């Protein structure tokens, strides 16, 4: 097997892993802010790696140009979109996750509510 096929397989597997991590983050995270963080970062990396695999698979200048444009578009727009959604969630009063309750925390409840 040539090295390009190994690299292609590595890019597709890594992209699939990050796509799975993004989906798992959406299911497992407790609030909208952490869900957006995991899905935005992991899904962007997933799409970038998969598009890099497409570039490697098709040796065509038009495909490469479109894939690079799509990667740049994703890297520029996903953080801005996630920020705007988080800002809207914050302004509408979406609650933030306070973290797990720690047993034996010596601080009073009012101090723990500030965390």
GROMACS .gro file of C-alpha atoms in nm:
model
  115
    1UNK     CA    1   0.000   0.000   0.000
    2UNK     CA    2   0.141   0.341  -0.092
    3UNK     CA    3   0.198   0.602   0.174
    4UNK     CA    4  -0.083   0.821   0.036
    5UNK     CA    5  -0.337   0.548   0.108
    6UNK     CA    6  -0.211   0.517   0.465
    7UNK     CA    7  -0.229   0.894   0.508
    8UNK     CA    8  -0.577   0.898   0.355
    9UNK     CA    9  -0.692   0.626   0.595
   10UNK     CA   10  -0.538   0.815   0.888
   11UNK     CA   11  -0.714   1.140   0.793
   12UNK     CA   12  -1.050   0.970   0.750
   13UNK     CA   13  -1.019   0.777   1.077
   14UNK     CA   14  -0.908   1.087   1.268
   15UNK     CA   15  -1.192   1.291   1.117
   16UNK     CA   16  -1.440   1.018   1.205
   17UNK     CA   17  -1.307   1.006   1.560
   18UNK     CA   18  -1.353   1.378   1.607
   19UNK     CA   19  -1.702   1.358   1.455
   20UNK     CA   20  -1.789   1.087   1.706
   21UNK     CA   21  -1.640   1.299   1.986
   22UNK     CA   22  -1.855   1.595   1.879
   23UNK     CA   23  -2.169   1.381   1.882
   24UNK     CA   24  -2.076   1.233   2.218
   25UNK     CA   25  -2.013   1.582   2.356
   26UNK     CA   26  -2.361   1.690   2.251
   27UNK     CA   27  -2.513   1.400   2.440
   28UNK     CA   28  -2.294   1.402   2.751
   29UNK     CA   29  -2.237   1.769   2.833
   30UNK     CA   30  -2.468   1.924   3.092
   31UNK     CA   31  -2.546   2.271   2.953
   32UNK     CA   32  -2.562   2.461   2.626
   33UNK     CA   33  -2.229   2.635   2.673
   34UNK     CA   34  -2.021   2.319   2.709
   35UNK     CA   35  -2.220   2.150   2.433
   36UNK     CA   36  -2.138   2.430   2.193
   37UNK     CA   37  -1.773   2.421   2.290
   38UNK     CA   38  -1.733   2.050   2.226
   39UNK     CA   39  -1.945   2.036   1.914
   40UNK     CA   40  -1.798   2.348   1.755
   41UNK     CA   41  -1.435   2.254   1.801
   42UNK     CA   42  -1.460   1.882   1.735
   43UNK     CA   43  -1.697   1.912   1.440
   44UNK     CA   44  -1.478   2.175   1.275
   45UNK     CA   45  -1.174   1.954   1.314
   46UNK     CA   46  -1.375   1.657   1.187
   47UNK     CA   47  -1.481   1.837   0.871
   48UNK     CA   48  -1.132   1.975   0.816
   49UNK     CA   49  -0.971   1.632   0.840
   50UNK     CA   50  -1.233   1.470   0.618
   51UNK     CA   51  -1.195   1.743   0.357
   52UNK     CA   52  -0.817   1.700   0.372
   53UNK     CA   53  -0.879   1.334   0.299
   54UNK     CA   54  -1.093   1.431   0.001
   55UNK     CA   55  -0.809   1.648  -0.128
   56UNK     CA   56  -0.570   1.358  -0.095
   57UNK     CA   57  -0.810   1.114  -0.262
   58UNK     CA   58  -0.893   1.327  -0.567
   59UNK     CA   59  -0.586   1.469  -0.734
   60UNK     CA   60  -0.770   1.756  -0.898
   61UNK     CA   61  -0.703   2.128  -0.863
   62UNK     CA   62  -1.074   2.217  -0.863
   63UNK     CA   63  -1.152   1.971  -0.583
   64UNK     CA   64  -0.852   2.096  -0.385
   65UNK     CA   65  -0.956   2.459  -0.425
   66UNK     CA   66  -1.313   2.384  -0.314
   67UNK     CA   67  -1.198   2.180  -0.016
   68UNK     CA   68  -0.952   2.447   0.096
   69UNK     CA   69  -1.224   2.712   0.059
   70UNK     CA   70  -1.465   2.499   0.263
   71UNK     CA   71  -1.203   2.443   0.535
   72UNK     CA   72  -1.128   2.816   0.556
   73UNK     CA   73  -1.499   2.896   0.561
   74UNK     CA   74  -1.554   2.651   0.849
   75UNK     CA   75  -1.256   2.779   1.048
   76UNK     CA   76  -1.381   3.137   1.013
   77UNK     CA   77  -1.755   3.092   1.067
   78UNK     CA   78  -1.798   2.817   1.327
   79UNK     CA   79  -1.633   3.009   1.615
   80UNK     CA   80  -1.832   3.322   1.532
   81UNK     CA   81  -2.158   3.125   1.515
   82UNK     CA   82  -2.086   2.946   1.841
   83UNK     CA   83  -2.007   3.277   2.009
   84UNK     CA   84  -2.331   3.432   1.887
   85UNK     CA   85  -2.538   3.134   2.003
   86UNK     CA   86  -2.368   3.142   2.344
   87UNK     CA   87  -2.431   3.513   2.372
   88UNK     CA   88  -2.798   3.467   2.287
   89UNK     CA   89  -2.826   3.182   2.541
   90UNK     CA   90  -2.664   3.397   2.807
   91UNK     CA   91  -2.889   3.694   2.735
   92UNK     CA   92  -3.202   3.479   2.752
   93UNK     CA   93  -3.094   3.345   3.090
   94UNK     CA   94  -2.992   2.990   3.005
   95UNK     CA   95  -2.848   2.845   3.325
   96UNK     CA   96  -2.482   2.750   3.350
   97UNK     CA   97  -2.370   2.422   3.498
   98UNK     CA   98  -2.249   2.477   3.852
   99UNK     CA   99  -2.035   2.163   3.867
  100UNK     CA  100  -2.065   1.856   4.083
  101UNK     CA  101  -2.145   1.894   4.450
  102UNK     CA  102  -1.836   1.837   4.657
  103UNK     CA  103  -1.878   1.664   4.987
  104UNK     CA  104  -1.701   1.828   5.276
  105UNK     CA  105  -1.676   2.169   5.112
  106UNK     CA  106  -1.620   2.405   5.409
  107UNK     CA  107  -1.761   2.710   5.231
  108UNK     CA  108  -2.119   2.818   5.296
  109UNK     CA  109  -2.383   2.749   5.031
  110UNK     CA  110  -2.389   3.113   4.920
  111UNK     CA  111  -2.017   3.100   4.836
  112UNK     CA  112  -2.059   2.772   4.648
  113UNK     CA  113  -2.338   2.927   4.439
  114UNK     CA  114  -2.090   3.183   4.303
  115UNK     CA  115  -1.873   2.911   4.138
   0.00000   0.00000   0.00000
